[in-house]
Tab-separated table of C-alpha atoms and ligand atoms in Angstrom:
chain	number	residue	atom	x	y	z
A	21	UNK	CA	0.000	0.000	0.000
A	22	UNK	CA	1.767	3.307	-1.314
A	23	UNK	CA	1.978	5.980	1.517
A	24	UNK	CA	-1.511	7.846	2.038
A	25	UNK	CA	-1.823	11.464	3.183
A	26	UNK	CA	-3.950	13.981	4.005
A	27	UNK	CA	-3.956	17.809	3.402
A	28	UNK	CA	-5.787	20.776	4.311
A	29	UNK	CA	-5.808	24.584	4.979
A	30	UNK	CA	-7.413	26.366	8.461
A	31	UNK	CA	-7.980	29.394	9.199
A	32	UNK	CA	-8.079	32.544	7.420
A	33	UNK	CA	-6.884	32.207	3.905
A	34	UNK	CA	-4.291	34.150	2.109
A	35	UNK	CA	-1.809	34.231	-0.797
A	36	UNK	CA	0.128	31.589	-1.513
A	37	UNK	CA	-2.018	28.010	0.090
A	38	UNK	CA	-2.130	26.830	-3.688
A	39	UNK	CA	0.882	26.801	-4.293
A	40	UNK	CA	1.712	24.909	-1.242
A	41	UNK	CA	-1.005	22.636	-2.603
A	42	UNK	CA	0.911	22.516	-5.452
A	43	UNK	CA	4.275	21.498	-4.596
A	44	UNK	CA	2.866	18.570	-1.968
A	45	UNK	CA	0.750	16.835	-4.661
A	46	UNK	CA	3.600	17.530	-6.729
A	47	UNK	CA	6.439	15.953	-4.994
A	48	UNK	CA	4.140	13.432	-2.945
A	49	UNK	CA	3.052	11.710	-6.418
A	50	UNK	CA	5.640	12.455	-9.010
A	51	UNK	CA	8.592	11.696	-6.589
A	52	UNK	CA	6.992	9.412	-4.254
A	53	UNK	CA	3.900	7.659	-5.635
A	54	UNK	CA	1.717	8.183	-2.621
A	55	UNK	CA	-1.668	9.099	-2.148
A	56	UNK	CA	-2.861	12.340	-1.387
A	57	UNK	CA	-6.558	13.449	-0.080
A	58	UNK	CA	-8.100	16.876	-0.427
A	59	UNK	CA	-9.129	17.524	2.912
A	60	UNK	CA	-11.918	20.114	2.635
A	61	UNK	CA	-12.456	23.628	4.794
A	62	UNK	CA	-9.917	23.077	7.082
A	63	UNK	CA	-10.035	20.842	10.231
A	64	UNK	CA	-14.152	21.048	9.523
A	65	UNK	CA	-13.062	18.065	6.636
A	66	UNK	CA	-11.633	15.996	9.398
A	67	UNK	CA	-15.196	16.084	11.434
A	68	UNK	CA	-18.227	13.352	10.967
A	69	UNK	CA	-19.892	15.617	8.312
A	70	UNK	CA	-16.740	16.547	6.859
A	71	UNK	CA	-15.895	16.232	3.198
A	72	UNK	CA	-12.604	15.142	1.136
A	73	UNK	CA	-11.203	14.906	-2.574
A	74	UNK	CA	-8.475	12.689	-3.896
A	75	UNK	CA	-5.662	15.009	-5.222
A	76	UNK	CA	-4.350	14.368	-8.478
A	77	UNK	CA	-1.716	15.738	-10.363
A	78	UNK	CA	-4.041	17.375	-12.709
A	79	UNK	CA	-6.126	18.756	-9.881
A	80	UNK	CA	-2.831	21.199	-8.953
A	81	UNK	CA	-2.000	22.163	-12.542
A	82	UNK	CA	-1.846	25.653	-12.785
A	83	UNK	CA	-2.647	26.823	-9.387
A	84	UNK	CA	0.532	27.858	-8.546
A	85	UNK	CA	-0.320	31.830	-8.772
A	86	UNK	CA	-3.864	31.798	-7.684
A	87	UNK	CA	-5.074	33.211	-4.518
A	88	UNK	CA	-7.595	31.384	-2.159
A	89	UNK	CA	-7.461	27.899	-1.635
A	90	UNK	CA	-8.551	25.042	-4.232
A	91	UNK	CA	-9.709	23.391	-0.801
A	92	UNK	CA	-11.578	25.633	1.168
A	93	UNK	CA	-11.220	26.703	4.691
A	94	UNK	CA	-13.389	27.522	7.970
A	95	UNK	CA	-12.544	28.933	11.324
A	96	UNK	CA	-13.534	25.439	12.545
A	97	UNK	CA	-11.513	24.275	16.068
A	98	UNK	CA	-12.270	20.744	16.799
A	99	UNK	CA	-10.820	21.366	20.740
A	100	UNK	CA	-13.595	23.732	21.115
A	101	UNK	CA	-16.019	21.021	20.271
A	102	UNK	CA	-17.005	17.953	22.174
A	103	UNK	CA	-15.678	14.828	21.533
A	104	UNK	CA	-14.253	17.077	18.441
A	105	UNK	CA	-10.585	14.865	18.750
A	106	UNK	CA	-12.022	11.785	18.891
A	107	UNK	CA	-13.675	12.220	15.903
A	108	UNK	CA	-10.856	13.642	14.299
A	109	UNK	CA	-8.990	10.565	15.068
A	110	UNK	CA	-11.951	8.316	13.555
A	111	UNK	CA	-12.204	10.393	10.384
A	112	UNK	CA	-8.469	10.056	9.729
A	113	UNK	CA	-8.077	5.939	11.104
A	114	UNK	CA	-11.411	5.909	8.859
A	115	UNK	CA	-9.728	7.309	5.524
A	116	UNK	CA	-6.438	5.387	6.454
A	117	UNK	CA	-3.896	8.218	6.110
A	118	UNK	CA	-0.676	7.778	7.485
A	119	UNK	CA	0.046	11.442	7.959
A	120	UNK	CA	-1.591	14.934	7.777
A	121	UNK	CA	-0.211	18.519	6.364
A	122	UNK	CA	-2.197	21.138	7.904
A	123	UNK	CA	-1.259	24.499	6.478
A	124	UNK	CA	-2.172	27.543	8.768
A	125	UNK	CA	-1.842	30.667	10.969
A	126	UNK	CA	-1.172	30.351	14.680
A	127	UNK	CA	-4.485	28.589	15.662
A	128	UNK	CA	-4.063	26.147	13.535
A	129	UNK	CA	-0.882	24.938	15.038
A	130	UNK	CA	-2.338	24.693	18.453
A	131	UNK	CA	-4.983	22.556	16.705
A	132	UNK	CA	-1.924	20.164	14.841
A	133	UNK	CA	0.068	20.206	18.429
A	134	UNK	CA	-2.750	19.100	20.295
A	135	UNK	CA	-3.713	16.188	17.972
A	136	UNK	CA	0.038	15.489	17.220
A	137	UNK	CA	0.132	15.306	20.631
A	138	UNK	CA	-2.847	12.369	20.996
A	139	UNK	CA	-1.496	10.494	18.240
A	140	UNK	CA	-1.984	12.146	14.915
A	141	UNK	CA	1.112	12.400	12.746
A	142	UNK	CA	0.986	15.594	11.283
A	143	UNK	CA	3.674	18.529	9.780
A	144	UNK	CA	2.214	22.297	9.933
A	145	UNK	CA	3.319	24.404	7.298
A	146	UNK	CA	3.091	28.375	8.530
A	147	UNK	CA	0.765	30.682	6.877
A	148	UNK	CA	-0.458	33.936	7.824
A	149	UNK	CA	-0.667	37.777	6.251
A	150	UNK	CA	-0.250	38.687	10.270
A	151	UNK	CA	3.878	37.488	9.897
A	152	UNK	CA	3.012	36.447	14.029
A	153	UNK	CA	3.953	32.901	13.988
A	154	UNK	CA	7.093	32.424	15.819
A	155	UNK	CA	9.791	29.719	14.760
A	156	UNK	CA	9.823	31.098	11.476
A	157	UNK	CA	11.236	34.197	10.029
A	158	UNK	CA	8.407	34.568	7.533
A	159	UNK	CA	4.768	33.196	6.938
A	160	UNK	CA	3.756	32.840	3.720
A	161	UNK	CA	1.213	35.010	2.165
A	162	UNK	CA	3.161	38.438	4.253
A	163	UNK	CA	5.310	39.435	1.457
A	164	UNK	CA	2.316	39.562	-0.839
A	165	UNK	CA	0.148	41.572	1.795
A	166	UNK	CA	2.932	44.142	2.113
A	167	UNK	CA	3.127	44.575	-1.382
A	168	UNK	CA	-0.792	45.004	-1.386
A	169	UNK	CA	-0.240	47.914	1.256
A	170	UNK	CA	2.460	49.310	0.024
A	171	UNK	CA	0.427	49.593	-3.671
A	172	UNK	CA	-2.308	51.232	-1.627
A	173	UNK	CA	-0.363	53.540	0.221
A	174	UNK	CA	1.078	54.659	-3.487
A	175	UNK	CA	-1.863	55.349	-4.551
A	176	UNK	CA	-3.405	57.132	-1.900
A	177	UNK	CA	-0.743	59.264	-1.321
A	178	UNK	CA	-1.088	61.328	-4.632
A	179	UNK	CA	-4.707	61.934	-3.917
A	180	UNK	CA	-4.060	62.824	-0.063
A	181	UNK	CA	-1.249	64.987	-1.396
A	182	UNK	CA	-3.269	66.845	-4.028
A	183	UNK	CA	-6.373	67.658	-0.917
A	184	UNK	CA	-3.519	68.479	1.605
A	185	UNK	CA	-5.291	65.986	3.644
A	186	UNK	CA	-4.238	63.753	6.202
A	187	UNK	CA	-4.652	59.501	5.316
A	188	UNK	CA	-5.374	57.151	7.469
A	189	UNK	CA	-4.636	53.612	6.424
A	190	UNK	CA	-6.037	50.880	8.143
A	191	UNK	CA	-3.966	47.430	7.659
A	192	UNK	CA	-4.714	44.223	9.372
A	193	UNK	CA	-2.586	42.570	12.102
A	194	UNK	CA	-4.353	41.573	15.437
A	195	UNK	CA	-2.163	40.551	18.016
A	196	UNK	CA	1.237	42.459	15.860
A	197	UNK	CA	2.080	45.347	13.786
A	198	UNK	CA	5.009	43.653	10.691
A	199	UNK	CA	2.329	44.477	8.129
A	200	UNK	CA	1.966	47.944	9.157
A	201	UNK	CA	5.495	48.498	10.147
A	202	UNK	CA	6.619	46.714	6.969
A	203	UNK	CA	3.986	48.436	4.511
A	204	UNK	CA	4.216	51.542	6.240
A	205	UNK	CA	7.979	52.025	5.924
A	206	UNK	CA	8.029	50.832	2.624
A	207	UNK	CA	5.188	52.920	1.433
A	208	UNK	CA	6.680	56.083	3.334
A	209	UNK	CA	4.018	56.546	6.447
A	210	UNK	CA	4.404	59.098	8.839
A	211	UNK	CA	3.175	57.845	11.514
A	212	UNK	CA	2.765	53.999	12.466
A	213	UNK	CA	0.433	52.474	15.223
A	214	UNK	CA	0.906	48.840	15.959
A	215	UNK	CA	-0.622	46.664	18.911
A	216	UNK	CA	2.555	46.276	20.823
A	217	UNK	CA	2.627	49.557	22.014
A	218	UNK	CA	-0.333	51.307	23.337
A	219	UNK	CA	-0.165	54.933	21.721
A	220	UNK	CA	-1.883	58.457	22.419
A	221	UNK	CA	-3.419	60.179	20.016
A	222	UNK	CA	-2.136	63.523	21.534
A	223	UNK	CA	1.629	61.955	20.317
A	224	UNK	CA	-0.251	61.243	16.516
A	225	UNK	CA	-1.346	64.555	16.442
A	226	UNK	CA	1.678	66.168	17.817
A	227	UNK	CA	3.743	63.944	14.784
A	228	UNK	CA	1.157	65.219	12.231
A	229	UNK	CA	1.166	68.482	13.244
A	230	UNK	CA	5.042	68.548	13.742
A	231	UNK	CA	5.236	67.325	9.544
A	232	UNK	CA	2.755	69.944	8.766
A	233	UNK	CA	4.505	73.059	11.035
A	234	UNK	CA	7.505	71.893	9.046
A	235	UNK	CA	6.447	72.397	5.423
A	236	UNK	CA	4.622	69.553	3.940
A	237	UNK	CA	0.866	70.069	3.440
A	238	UNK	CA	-0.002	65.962	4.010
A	239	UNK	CA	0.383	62.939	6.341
A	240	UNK	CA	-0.184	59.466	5.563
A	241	UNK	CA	-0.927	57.193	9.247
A	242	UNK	CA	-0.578	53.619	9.252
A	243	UNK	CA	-2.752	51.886	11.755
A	244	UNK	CA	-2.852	48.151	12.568
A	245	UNK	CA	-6.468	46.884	13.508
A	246	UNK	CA	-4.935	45.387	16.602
A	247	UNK	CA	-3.444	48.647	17.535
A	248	UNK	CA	-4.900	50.131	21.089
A	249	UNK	CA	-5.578	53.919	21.268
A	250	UNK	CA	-5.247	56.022	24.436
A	251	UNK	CA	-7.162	59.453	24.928
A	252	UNK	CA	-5.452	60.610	27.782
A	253	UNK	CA	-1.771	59.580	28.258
A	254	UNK	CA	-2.024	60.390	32.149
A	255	UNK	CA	-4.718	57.263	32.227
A	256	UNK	CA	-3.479	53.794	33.550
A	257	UNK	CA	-5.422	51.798	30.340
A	258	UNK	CA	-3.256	49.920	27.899
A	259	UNK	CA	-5.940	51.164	25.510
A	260	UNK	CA	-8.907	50.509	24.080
A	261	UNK	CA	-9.525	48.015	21.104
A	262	UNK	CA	-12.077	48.800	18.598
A	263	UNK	CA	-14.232	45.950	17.278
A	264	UNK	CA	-16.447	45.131	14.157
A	265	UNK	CA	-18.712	43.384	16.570
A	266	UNK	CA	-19.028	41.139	20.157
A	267	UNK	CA	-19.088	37.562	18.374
A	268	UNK	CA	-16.460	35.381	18.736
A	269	UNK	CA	-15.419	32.990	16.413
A	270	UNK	CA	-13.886	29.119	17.376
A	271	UNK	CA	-11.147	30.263	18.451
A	272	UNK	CA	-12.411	33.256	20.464
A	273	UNK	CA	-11.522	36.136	18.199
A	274	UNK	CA	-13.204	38.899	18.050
A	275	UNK	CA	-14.081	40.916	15.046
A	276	UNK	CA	-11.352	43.602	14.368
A	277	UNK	CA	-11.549	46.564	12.418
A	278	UNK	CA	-12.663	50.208	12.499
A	279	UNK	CA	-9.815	52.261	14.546
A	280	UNK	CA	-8.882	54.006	11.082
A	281	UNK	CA	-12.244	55.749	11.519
A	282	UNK	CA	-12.030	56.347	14.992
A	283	UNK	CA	-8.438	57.694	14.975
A	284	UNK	CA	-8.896	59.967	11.726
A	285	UNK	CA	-12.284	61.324	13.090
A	286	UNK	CA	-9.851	62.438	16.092
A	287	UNK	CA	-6.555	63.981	14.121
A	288	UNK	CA	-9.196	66.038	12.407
A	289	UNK	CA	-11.037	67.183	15.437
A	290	UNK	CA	-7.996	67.703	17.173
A	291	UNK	CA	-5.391	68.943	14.694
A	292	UNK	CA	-7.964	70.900	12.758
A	293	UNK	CA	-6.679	69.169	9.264
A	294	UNK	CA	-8.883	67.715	6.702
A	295	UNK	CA	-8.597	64.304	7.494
A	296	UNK	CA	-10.060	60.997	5.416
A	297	UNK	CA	-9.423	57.166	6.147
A	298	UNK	CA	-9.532	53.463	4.269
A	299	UNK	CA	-9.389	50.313	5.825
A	300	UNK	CA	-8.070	47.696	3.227
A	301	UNK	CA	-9.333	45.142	4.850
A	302	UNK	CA	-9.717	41.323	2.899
A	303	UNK	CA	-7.793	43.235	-0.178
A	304	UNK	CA	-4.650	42.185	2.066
A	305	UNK	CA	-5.616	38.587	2.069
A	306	UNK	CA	-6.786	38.243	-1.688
A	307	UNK	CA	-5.223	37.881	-5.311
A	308	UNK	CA	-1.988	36.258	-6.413
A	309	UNK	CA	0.962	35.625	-4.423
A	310	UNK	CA	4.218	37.912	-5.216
A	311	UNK	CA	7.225	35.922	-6.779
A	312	UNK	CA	9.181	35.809	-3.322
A	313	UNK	CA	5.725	33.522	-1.548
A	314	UNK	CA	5.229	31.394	-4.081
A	315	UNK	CA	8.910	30.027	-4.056
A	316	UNK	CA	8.771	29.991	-0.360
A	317	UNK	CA	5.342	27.954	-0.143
A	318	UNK	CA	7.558	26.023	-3.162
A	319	UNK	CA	9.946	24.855	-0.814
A	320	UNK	CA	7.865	24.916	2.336
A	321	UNK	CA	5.682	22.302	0.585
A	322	UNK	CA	8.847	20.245	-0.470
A	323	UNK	CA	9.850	19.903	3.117
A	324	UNK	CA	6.739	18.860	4.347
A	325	UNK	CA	6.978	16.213	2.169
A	326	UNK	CA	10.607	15.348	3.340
A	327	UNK	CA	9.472	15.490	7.013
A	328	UNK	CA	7.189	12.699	6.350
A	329	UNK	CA	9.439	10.502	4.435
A	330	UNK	CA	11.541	11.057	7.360
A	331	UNK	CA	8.638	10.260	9.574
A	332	UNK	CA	9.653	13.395	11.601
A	333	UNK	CA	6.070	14.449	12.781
A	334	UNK	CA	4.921	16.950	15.361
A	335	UNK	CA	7.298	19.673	13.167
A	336	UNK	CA	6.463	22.590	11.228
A	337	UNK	CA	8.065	23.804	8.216
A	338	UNK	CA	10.117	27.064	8.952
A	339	UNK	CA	12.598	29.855	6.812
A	340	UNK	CA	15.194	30.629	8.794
A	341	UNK	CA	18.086	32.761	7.169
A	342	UNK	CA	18.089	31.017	3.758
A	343	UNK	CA	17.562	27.585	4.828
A	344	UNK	CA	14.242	25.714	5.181
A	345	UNK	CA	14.347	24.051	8.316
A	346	UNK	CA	12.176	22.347	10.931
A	347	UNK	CA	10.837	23.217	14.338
A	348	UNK	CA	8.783	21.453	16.623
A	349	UNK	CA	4.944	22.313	16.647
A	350	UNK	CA	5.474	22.486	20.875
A	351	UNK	CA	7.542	25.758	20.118
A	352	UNK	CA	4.837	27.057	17.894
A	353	UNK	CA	1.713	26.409	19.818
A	354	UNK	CA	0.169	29.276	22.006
A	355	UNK	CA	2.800	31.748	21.209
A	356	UNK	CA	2.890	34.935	18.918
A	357	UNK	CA	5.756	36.464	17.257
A	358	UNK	CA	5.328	40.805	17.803
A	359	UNK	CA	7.537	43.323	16.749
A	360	UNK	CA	10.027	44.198	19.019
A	361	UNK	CA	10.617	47.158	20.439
A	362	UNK	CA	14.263	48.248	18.956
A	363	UNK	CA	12.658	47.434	15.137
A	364	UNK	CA	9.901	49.908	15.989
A	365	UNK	CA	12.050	52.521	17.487
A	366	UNK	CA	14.632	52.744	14.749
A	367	UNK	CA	11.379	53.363	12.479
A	368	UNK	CA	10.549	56.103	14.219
A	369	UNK	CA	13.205	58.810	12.657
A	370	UNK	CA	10.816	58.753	9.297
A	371	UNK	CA	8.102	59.536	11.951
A	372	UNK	CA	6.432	63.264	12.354
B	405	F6P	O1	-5.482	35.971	10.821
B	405	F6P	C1	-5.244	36.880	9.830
B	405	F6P	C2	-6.276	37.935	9.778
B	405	F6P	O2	-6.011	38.494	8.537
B	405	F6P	C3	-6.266	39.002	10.883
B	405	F6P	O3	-5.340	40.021	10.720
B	405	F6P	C4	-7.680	39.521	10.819
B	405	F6P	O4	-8.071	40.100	12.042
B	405	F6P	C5	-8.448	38.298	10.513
B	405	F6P	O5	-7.600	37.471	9.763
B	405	F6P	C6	-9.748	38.532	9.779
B	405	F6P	O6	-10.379	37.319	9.574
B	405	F6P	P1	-11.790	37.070	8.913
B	405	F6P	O7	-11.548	36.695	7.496
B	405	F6P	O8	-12.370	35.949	9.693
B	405	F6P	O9	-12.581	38.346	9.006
């Protein structure tokens, strides 16, 4: 019986999952001969009323630049559900497959750690716009996201410019600020927000009105959704986090989104300049992946195939330097990867 594997994607989806897709079905047929099953909407394909597809090598033929993911995916956390790991157990004993490649963001690894952990062999291949998962030096799907913001911030600064207006961008990133610090540099920003530190608006509008006293006629802010606001720097709150809504998802997220409007309803008010905002929103997490993610979900895909010829399970696929490397899942799971401090701080010259 040839070697039979599963695959899926969790979580929010972004640039780059096909052509992770890709490379598996590639490698695990072409080189190997094995088997390889589809695994639809993430760990929800893995339930009782959970679906599959047998992967074939026509199935991945020219995905390789195409955004979303040929096999769906859901918020769905099986730990959050009872007697949700038993039946993932049964589903996979059920199919027969001798390993599973989950690709996904940080939630997704807790998932694989915690069934790697009762028994499952699985690899975890990291994917997420956010940049936040830690034992690798880059997700997949980032680079393409920057490049999204930084096209956005391109475009909105010539119309900013030509209203002498102040911009506020709003970029995702809910527990850290790489895309904003990233996109924001890149694209030029005067002033950056991120969720790992807390800032006052009285310090944005001092920085805007500081560019403003000093000849230019236009800002452009970068603010992460995560980011917290303060109104008063003399108050003891870290903040205040604005959300889309109260619901919470599997996982317990929250909706994000909105502090652009909040924050450029205050610069205006405060500063007394004409001030306008965008959120981008899902544009960060849609289209095709940049040249630079789809070699890295290339190789990322071609490792998780060597991992399981090596039978090296409870591992996730990682960049580090050059190299493709891998760590183990129990160094993933529960943690986040923020900016430090140092990277934000040498930003902060372009700032004001
Ligand atoms: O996890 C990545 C992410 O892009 C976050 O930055 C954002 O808060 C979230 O996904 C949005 O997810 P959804 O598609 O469920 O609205």
């Amino acid at each position: 019986m040839p070697t039979h594997i599963g695959i899926l994607t969790s979580g929010g989806d972004c640039p780059g999952l096909n052509a992770v897709i890709r490379a598996v079905v590639v490698k695990a047929i072409k080189r190997n001969g094995w088997r390889v099953t589809g695994i639809l909407e993430g760990w929800k394909g893995l339930t009782r009323e959970g679906t599959t597809r047998p992967m074939t090598l026509p199935e991945v033929s020219g995905i390789l630049g195409l955004g979303g993911t040929i096999l769906k995916t859901s918020r769905t956390n099986p730990l959050s559900k009872e007697n949700g790991v038993a039946e993932v157990l049964q589903k996979t004993a059920h199919l027969k497959l001798d390993a599973v490649i989950a690709i996904g963001g940080e939630d997704t690894m807790g998932v694989a750690y915690a069934l790697h952990e009762k028994g499952l062999p699985l690899i975890g291949v990291p994917k997420t716009i956010d940049n936040d998962l830690p034992g690798t030096d880059y997700s997949f799907g980032f680079d393409t996201a920057v490049n999204t913001v930084v096209q956005a911030i391109d475009r909105v600064r010539t119309t900013t410019e030509a209203h002498k207006r102040v911009m506020v961008v709003e970029v995702m990133g809910r527990h850290s600020g790489w895309i904003a610090l990233q996109g924001g540099i890149a694209g030029g920003a005067d002033a950056i927000l991120i969720p790992e530190r807390p800032t006052d608006l009285d310090e944005v509008c001092s920085l805007v009105v500081r560019r403003h006293e000093g000849g230019k006629d236009f800002s452009i802010v970068v603010v992460a959704e995560g980011a917290k606001v303060t109104a008063d720097r003399s108050a003891s709150s870290d903040g205040t986090l604005i959300l889309q809504d109260l619901a919470k998802d599997d996982f317990g997220h929250v909706r994000l989104g909105g502090i652009g409007q909040v924050l450029a309803r205050e610069i205006e008010k405060r500063t007394g300049y004409e001030t306008r905002e965008v959120m981008l929103g899902h544009v960060q997490r849609g289209g095709s992946p940049t040249a630079f993610d789809r070699y890295l979900c290339t190789r990322f895909g071609l490792k998780a195939v060597e991992l399981i010829e090596q039978k090296q399970f409870g591992k996730m696929v990682s960049l580090q330097g050059n190299q493709i490397v891998a760590v183990s899942l129990a160094d993933v799971a529960g943690k986040t990867k923020t900016v430090p401090a140092d990277l934000f701080e040498e930003a902060a010259v372009f700032f004001g």
